């Protein structure tokens, strides 16, 4: 059974940092793209960052470029999202997702193309 389990969310002041973790289990993830999404209250779920498990190539959306860093640890089967310089608009439920080949033709940010999802971890940034 494939599982993605997120952790690391919490309450932080603006300008602070958090590191989210996503532990993957149940199958080999080496061919996958791992993606972090977020959904703010009353808004649509949006992609944040992604990493190709095989070679570590990363992708970011404009709102988080320069502030967030996605990485992976083979030994721990874990993907991380280091979030620095947090802003109140980063407040959201953050989800980890995995996409296996064949990949979505709409790109890594296509939430409908994901094969597996975690249940999310809440990040709240106070002003």
Coordinates of N, CA, C and O in Angstrom, one line a residue:
X1 N 0.9 -1.2 0.0 CA 0.0 0.0 0.0 C 0.9 1.2 0.0 O 1.7 1.4 0.9
X2 N 0.7 2.1 -1.0 CA 1.5 3.3 -1.1 C 1.0 4.3 -0.1 O -0.2 4.6 0.1
X3 N 1.9 4.9 0.6 CA 1.6 6.0 1.6 C 2.5 7.2 1.4 O 3.7 7.0 1.2
X4 N 2.0 8.4 1.5 CA 2.7 9.6 1.6 C 2.3 10.3 2.9 O 1.1 10.6 3.1
X5 N 3.2 10.5 3.8 CA 2.9 11.1 5.1 C 3.7 12.3 5.3 O 4.9 12.3 5.4
X6 N 2.9 13.4 5.4 CA 3.5 14.8 5.6 C 3.6 15.1 7.1 O 2.8 14.6 7.9
X7 N 4.6 15.9 7.4 CA 4.8 16.4 8.8 C 5.6 17.7 8.7 O 6.1 18.0 7.7
X8 N 5.6 18.4 9.8 CA 6.4 19.6 9.9 C 5.7 20.9 9.9 O 6.3 22.0 10.1
X9 N 4.4 20.8 9.7 CA 3.6 22.1 9.7 C 3.5 22.7 11.1 O 3.9 22.0 12.1
X10 N 3.0 23.9 11.1 CA 2.8 24.5 12.4 C 2.5 26.0 12.3 O 2.3 26.5 11.2
X11 N 2.6 26.7 13.4 CA 2.4 28.1 13.4 C 3.7 28.8 13.5 O 4.6 28.5 14.4
X12 N 3.9 29.8 12.6 CA 5.2 30.5 12.6 C 4.9 32.0 12.3 O 3.9 32.3 11.6
X13 N 5.8 32.9 12.8 CA 5.6 34.3 12.5 C 6.1 34.6 11.1 O 7.0 33.9 10.6
X14 N 5.6 35.7 10.5 CA 6.2 36.1 9.2 C 7.7 36.3 9.3 O 8.2 36.9 10.3
X15 N 8.3 35.9 8.3 CA 9.8 35.9 8.2 C 10.5 34.7 8.8 O 11.7 34.5 8.6
X16 N 9.7 33.8 9.4 CA 10.3 32.6 10.0 C 10.4 31.5 8.9 O 10.2 31.7 7.7
X17 N 10.8 30.3 9.4 CA 11.1 29.2 8.6 C 10.4 27.9 9.1 O 10.2 27.8 10.3
X18 N 10.1 27.0 8.2 CA 9.6 25.7 8.6 C 10.2 24.7 7.5 O 10.5 25.1 6.4
X19 N 10.4 23.5 8.0 CA 10.7 22.4 7.0 C 9.7 21.3 7.0 O 9.5 20.7 8.1
X20 N 9.1 21.1 5.9 CA 8.1 20.0 5.8 C 8.8 18.8 5.3 O 9.7 18.8 4.5
X21 N 8.2 17.6 5.8 CA 8.8 16.3 5.3 C 7.6 15.5 4.7 O 6.5 15.6 5.2
X22 N 8.0 14.7 3.8 CA 7.0 13.7 3.2 C 7.7 12.4 3.1 O 8.6 12.2 2.3
X23 N 7.3 11.4 3.9 CA 7.8 10.1 3.9 C 7.0 9.2 3.0 O 5.8 9.1 3.1
X24 N 7.7 8.6 2.0 CA 7.0 7.8 1.0 C 7.3 6.3 1.2 O 8.4 6.0 1.5
X25 N 6.3 5.5 1.1 CA 6.5 4.1 1.3 C 5.5 3.3 0.4 O 4.5 3.9 -0.1
X26 N 5.7 2.0 0.2 CA 4.8 1.1 -0.5 C 5.2 0.8 -1.9 O 4.6 -0.2 -2.4
X27 N 6.1 1.5 -2.5 CA 6.6 1.1 -3.8 C 7.9 1.9 -4.0 O 8.3 2.7 -3.2
X28 N 8.6 1.6 -5.1 CA 9.8 2.3 -5.5 C 9.5 3.6 -6.1 O 8.7 3.7 -7.1
X29 N 10.0 4.7 -5.6 CA 9.7 6.0 -6.1 C 10.8 6.6 -7.1 O 10.6 7.8 -7.5
X30 N 11.7 5.8 -7.4 CA 12.9 6.4 -8.2 C 12.5 6.9 -9.5 O 13.2 7.7 -10.1
X31 N 11.4 6.5 -10.1 CA 11.0 7.0 -11.4 C 10.0 8.2 -11.3 O 9.5 8.7 -12.3
X32 N 9.6 8.6 -10.1 CA 8.6 9.5 -9.9 C 9.0 11.0 -9.9 O 10.2 11.3 -9.8
X33 N 8.0 11.9 -10.0 CA 8.2 13.3 -9.7 C 7.4 13.5 -8.5 O 6.2 13.2 -8.4
X34 N 8.0 14.1 -7.5 CA 7.4 14.4 -6.2 C 7.0 15.8 -6.2 O 7.9 16.7 -6.5
X35 N 5.8 16.1 -5.8 CA 5.3 17.5 -5.9 C 4.7 17.9 -4.6 O 4.0 17.2 -3.9
X36 N 5.0 19.2 -4.2 CA 4.3 19.8 -3.1 C 3.2 20.7 -3.7 O 3.5 21.6 -4.5
X37 N 2.0 20.6 -3.1 CA 0.9 21.5 -3.4 C 0.5 22.2 -2.2 O 0.8 21.7 -1.1
X38 N -0.3 23.2 -2.3 CA -0.9 23.9 -1.1 C -2.3 24.4 -1.5 O -2.6 24.7 -2.6
X39 N -3.1 24.4 -0.5 CA -4.5 24.9 -0.6 C -4.8 25.8 0.5 O -4.9 25.4 1.7
X40 N -5.0 27.1 0.2 CA -5.3 28.1 1.2 C -6.8 28.1 1.4 O -7.6 27.7 0.5
X41 N -7.3 28.6 2.6 CA -8.7 28.6 2.8 C -9.5 29.3 1.7 O -9.2 30.4 1.4
X42 N -10.5 28.6 1.2 CA -11.4 29.2 0.2 C -10.7 29.4 -1.2 O -11.3 30.0 -2.1
X43 N -9.6 28.8 -1.4 CA -8.9 28.9 -2.7 C -8.6 27.5 -3.3 O -8.7 26.5 -2.6
X44 N -8.3 27.5 -4.5 CA -7.9 26.3 -5.2 C -6.6 25.7 -4.8 O -5.7 26.5 -4.4
X45 N -6.4 24.4 -4.9 CA -5.1 23.8 -4.7 C -4.2 24.2 -5.8 O -4.5 24.1 -7.0
X46 N -2.9 24.6 -5.4 CA -1.9 25.0 -6.4 C -0.6 24.4 -6.1 O -0.3 24.0 -5.0
X47 N 0.1 24.2 -7.2 CA 1.4 23.6 -7.1 C 2.4 24.6 -6.5 O 2.2 25.8 -6.6
X48 N 3.4 24.0 -5.8 CA 4.4 24.9 -5.2 C 5.8 24.6 -5.7 O 6.5 25.4 -6.1
X49 N 6.2 23.3 -5.6 CA 7.5 22.9 -6.0 C 7.5 21.4 -6.3 O 6.7 20.6 -5.9
X50 N 8.5 21.0 -7.1 CA 8.6 19.6 -7.5 C 10.0 19.1 -7.7 O 10.9 20.0 -7.9
X51 N 10.3 17.8 -7.5 CA 11.6 17.3 -7.7 C 11.5 16.0 -8.4 O 10.7 15.1 -8.1
X52 N 12.4 15.8 -9.4 CA 12.5 14.4 -10.0 C 13.4 13.6 -9.2 O 14.6 13.9 -8.9
X53 N 12.8 12.5 -8.7 CA 13.5 11.6 -7.8 C 14.8 11.1 -8.4 O 15.8 11.0 -7.7
X54 N 14.8 10.8 -9.6 CA 16.0 10.1 -10.2 C 17.2 11.0 -10.3 O 18.3 10.5 -10.0
X55 N 17.1 12.3 -10.6 CA 18.3 13.1 -10.8 C 18.2 14.4 -10.0 O 19.2 15.2 -10.0
X56 N 17.2 14.6 -9.2 CA 17.1 15.8 -8.3 C 16.8 17.1 -9.0 O 16.9 18.2 -8.3
X57 N 16.4 17.1 -10.3 CA 16.1 18.3 -10.9 C 14.8 18.9 -10.2 O 13.9 18.2 -9.9
X58 N 14.8 20.2 -10.0 CA 13.8 20.8 -9.2 C 13.0 21.9 -10.1 O 13.5 22.4 -11.0
X59 N 11.8 22.1 -9.6 CA 10.9 23.1 -10.3 C 10.2 23.9 -9.2 O 9.8 23.3 -8.1
X60 N 10.0 25.2 -9.4 CA 9.3 26.0 -8.5 C 8.3 27.0 -9.2 O 8.5 27.4 -10.3
X61 N 7.3 27.3 -8.5 CA 6.4 28.3 -9.0 C 6.9 29.7 -8.5 O 7.6 29.8 -7.5
X62 N 6.5 30.7 -9.2 CA 7.0 32.1 -9.0 C 6.9 32.6 -7.6 O 7.8 33.2 -7.0
X63 N 5.7 32.3 -6.9 CA 5.5 32.9 -5.6 C 6.5 32.4 -4.5 O 6.7 33.0 -3.5
X64 N 7.2 31.2 -4.8 CA 8.1 30.7 -3.8 C 9.5 30.6 -4.2 O 10.4 30.3 -3.4
X65 N 9.8 31.0 -5.4 CA 11.2 31.0 -5.9 C 12.1 31.9 -5.0 O 11.7 33.0 -4.7
X66 N 13.2 31.3 -4.7 CA 14.1 32.1 -3.8 C 13.9 32.0 -2.4 O 14.7 32.4 -1.5
X67 N 12.7 31.4 -2.0 CA 12.4 31.3 -0.6 C 12.2 29.8 -0.1 O 12.6 29.5 1.0
X68 N 11.7 29.0 -1.0 CA 11.5 27.6 -0.7 C 12.5 26.7 -1.5 O 12.9 27.0 -2.6
X69 N 12.9 25.6 -0.8 CA 13.8 24.7 -1.5 C 13.3 23.2 -1.3 O 13.0 22.8 -0.1
X70 N 13.2 22.5 -2.4 CA 12.7 21.1 -2.3 C 13.9 20.2 -2.5 O 14.9 20.5 -3.2
X71 N 14.0 19.1 -1.7 CA 15.1 18.2 -1.8 C 14.6 16.8 -1.4 O 13.4 16.6 -1.0
X72 N 15.4 15.8 -1.7 CA 15.0 14.4 -1.3 C 16.2 13.7 -0.7 O 17.4 14.0 -1.0
X73 N 15.9 12.7 0.1 CA 16.8 11.9 0.8 C 16.5 10.4 0.4 O 15.5 9.9 0.8
X74 N 17.4 9.8 -0.4 CA 17.2 8.4 -0.9 C 17.1 7.5 0.3 O 16.2 6.6 0.3
X75 N 18.0 7.6 1.2 CA 18.1 6.6 2.3 C 16.8 6.6 3.2 O 16.4 5.6 3.7
X76 N 16.2 7.8 3.3 CA 15.1 7.9 4.2 C 13.8 7.9 3.4 O 12.7 8.0 3.9
X77 N 13.9 7.8 2.0 CA 12.7 7.9 1.2 C 11.8 9.0 1.5 O 10.6 8.9 1.6
X78 N 12.4 10.2 1.7 CA 11.7 11.4 2.1 C 12.0 12.6 1.2 O 13.2 12.7 0.8
X79 N 11.0 13.3 1.0 CA 11.1 14.6 0.3 C 10.9 15.7 1.3 O 10.0 15.6 2.1
X80 N 11.7 16.8 1.2 CA 11.6 17.9 2.1 C 11.2 19.2 1.3 O 11.4 19.3 0.1
X81 N 10.5 20.1 2.1 CA 10.3 21.4 1.6 C 10.7 22.4 2.6 O 10.1 22.5 3.7
X82 N 11.9 23.0 2.4 CA 12.4 24.0 3.3 C 11.8 25.3 2.9 O 12.0 25.8 1.8
X83 N 11.1 26.0 3.9 CA 10.4 27.2 3.6 C 11.0 28.3 4.5 O 10.9 28.3 5.7
X84 N 11.6 29.3 3.8 CA 12.2 30.5 4.5 C 11.4 31.7 4.2 O 10.7 31.8 3.2
X85 N 11.7 32.8 4.9 CA 11.0 34.1 4.7 C 9.5 33.9 4.5 O 9.0 34.5 3.5
X86 N 8.9 33.2 5.4 CA 7.5 32.9 5.2 C 6.6 34.2 5.3 O 7.0 35.1 6.1
X87 N 5.6 34.2 4.6 CA 4.6 35.3 4.5 C 3.2 34.8 4.9 O 2.9 33.6 4.8
X88 N 2.4 35.7 5.4 CA 1.0 35.3 5.7 C 0.3 34.6 4.6 O -0.5 33.7 4.8
X89 N 0.6 35.0 3.3 CA 0.0 34.4 2.2 C 0.5 33.0 1.9 O -0.1 32.3 1.0
X90 N 1.5 32.5 2.6 CA 1.9 31.1 2.5 C 1.0 30.2 3.4 O 1.2 29.0 3.3
X91 N 0.2 30.8 4.2 CA -0.7 30.0 5.0 C -1.6 29.1 4.2 O -2.3 29.5 3.3
X92 N -1.5 27.8 4.4 CA -2.3 26.8 3.6 C -2.1 25.4 4.2 O -1.2 25.2 5.1
X93 N -2.9 24.5 3.7 CA -2.7 23.1 3.9 C -1.7 22.6 2.8 O -2.0 22.8 1.6
X94 N -0.6 22.0 3.2 CA 0.4 21.6 2.3 C 0.3 20.1 2.1 O 0.3 19.3 3.0
X95 N 0.3 19.7 0.8 CA 0.1 18.3 0.4 C 1.4 17.8 -0.4 O 1.9 18.6 -1.2
X96 N 1.7 16.6 -0.1 CA 2.8 15.9 -0.9 C 2.1 15.0 -1.9 O 1.1 14.3 -1.5
X97 N 2.6 14.9 -3.1 CA 2.0 14.1 -4.1 C 3.0 13.4 -5.0 O 4.2 14.0 -5.1
X98 N 2.7 12.3 -5.6 CA 3.7 11.6 -6.5 C 3.0 11.3 -7.8 O 1.9 10.9 -7.9
X99 N 3.8 11.6 -8.9 CA 3.4 11.3 -10.2 C 4.4 10.3 -10.9 O 5.6 10.6 -10.9
X100 N 3.8 9.2 -11.4 CA 4.7 8.2 -12.0 C 4.4 8.3 -13.5 O 3.4 8.7 -14.0
X101 N 5.4 7.7 -14.3 CA 5.2 7.7 -15.8 C 4.0 6.8 -16.1 O 3.8 5.8 -15.5
X102 N 3.2 7.2 -17.2 CA 3.4 8.3 -18.0 C 3.0 9.6 -17.3 O 2.0 9.7 -16.7
X103 N 3.9 10.6 -17.4 CA 3.6 11.9 -16.7 C 2.5 12.7 -17.4 O 2.3 12.5 -18.6
X104 N 1.9 13.6 -16.6 CA 0.8 14.4 -17.1 C 1.4 15.3 -18.2 O 2.4 15.9 -18.1
X105 N 0.6 15.4 -19.3 CA 1.0 16.2 -20.4 C 0.9 17.7 -20.1 O 1.4 18.5 -20.8
X106 N 0.2 18.0 -19.0 CA 0.1 19.4 -18.6 C 1.2 19.8 -17.7 O 1.2 21.0 -17.2
X107 N 2.1 19.0 -17.4 CA 3.3 19.3 -16.6 C 3.2 18.9 -15.1 O 2.2 18.4 -14.7
X108 N 4.2 19.2 -14.4 CA 4.3 18.7 -13.0 C 3.3 19.3 -12.1 O 3.1 18.8 -11.0
X109 N 2.8 20.5 -12.5 CA 1.8 21.2 -11.6 C 0.4 20.7 -11.7 O -0.5 21.3 -11.1
X110 N 0.1 19.7 -12.6 CA -1.2 19.3 -12.8 C -1.7 18.4 -11.7 O -1.3 17.2 -11.6
X111 N -2.5 18.9 -10.8 CA -2.9 18.1 -9.7 C -3.8 16.9 -10.1 O -3.7 15.9 -9.4
X112 N -4.5 17.0 -11.2 CA -5.3 15.9 -11.6 C -4.4 14.7 -12.2 O -4.9 13.6 -12.3
X113 N -3.2 15.0 -12.4 CA -2.3 14.0 -13.0 C -1.5 13.2 -11.9 O -0.8 12.3 -12.2
X114 N -1.7 13.6 -10.6 CA -1.0 12.9 -9.6 C -1.6 11.5 -9.3 O -2.8 11.3 -9.4
X115 N -0.7 10.6 -9.0 CA -1.1 9.2 -8.7 C -1.4 9.0 -7.2 O -2.2 8.1 -6.9
X116 N -0.6 9.6 -6.4 CA -0.8 9.4 -4.9 C -0.7 10.8 -4.2 O 0.0 11.7 -4.6
X117 N -1.5 10.8 -3.1 CA -1.5 12.0 -2.3 C -1.4 11.7 -0.8 O -1.8 10.6 -0.4
X118 N -0.7 12.6 -0.1 CA -0.8 12.6 1.3 C -2.0 13.3 1.9 O -2.8 13.8 1.1
X119 N -2.1 13.3 3.2 CA -3.3 13.9 3.8 C -3.1 15.4 4.1 O -4.0 16.1 4.5
X120 N -1.8 15.9 4.1 CA -1.6 17.3 4.3 C -1.1 17.6 5.7 O -1.3 16.9 6.6
X121 N -0.4 18.7 5.7 CA 0.1 19.3 7.0 C -0.2 20.8 6.9 O 0.1 21.5 5.9
X122 N -0.7 21.4 8.0 CA -1.1 22.8 8.0 C 0.0 23.7 8.4 O 0.7 23.5 9.4
X123 N 0.2 24.7 7.6 CA 1.1 25.8 7.8 C 0.4 27.1 8.0 O -0.4 27.5 7.2
X124 N 0.6 27.7 9.2 CA -0.1 29.0 9.4 C 1.0 30.0 9.7 O 1.9 29.8 10.6
X125 N 1.0 31.1 9.0 CA 2.0 32.2 9.1 C 1.3 33.4 9.6 O 0.4 34.0 9.0
X126 N 1.7 33.9 10.8 CA 1.0 35.0 11.4 C 1.8 36.3 11.0 O 3.0 36.3 10.9
X127 N 1.1 37.4 11.0 CA 1.7 38.7 10.6 C 2.2 39.5 11.8 O 1.9 39.1 12.9

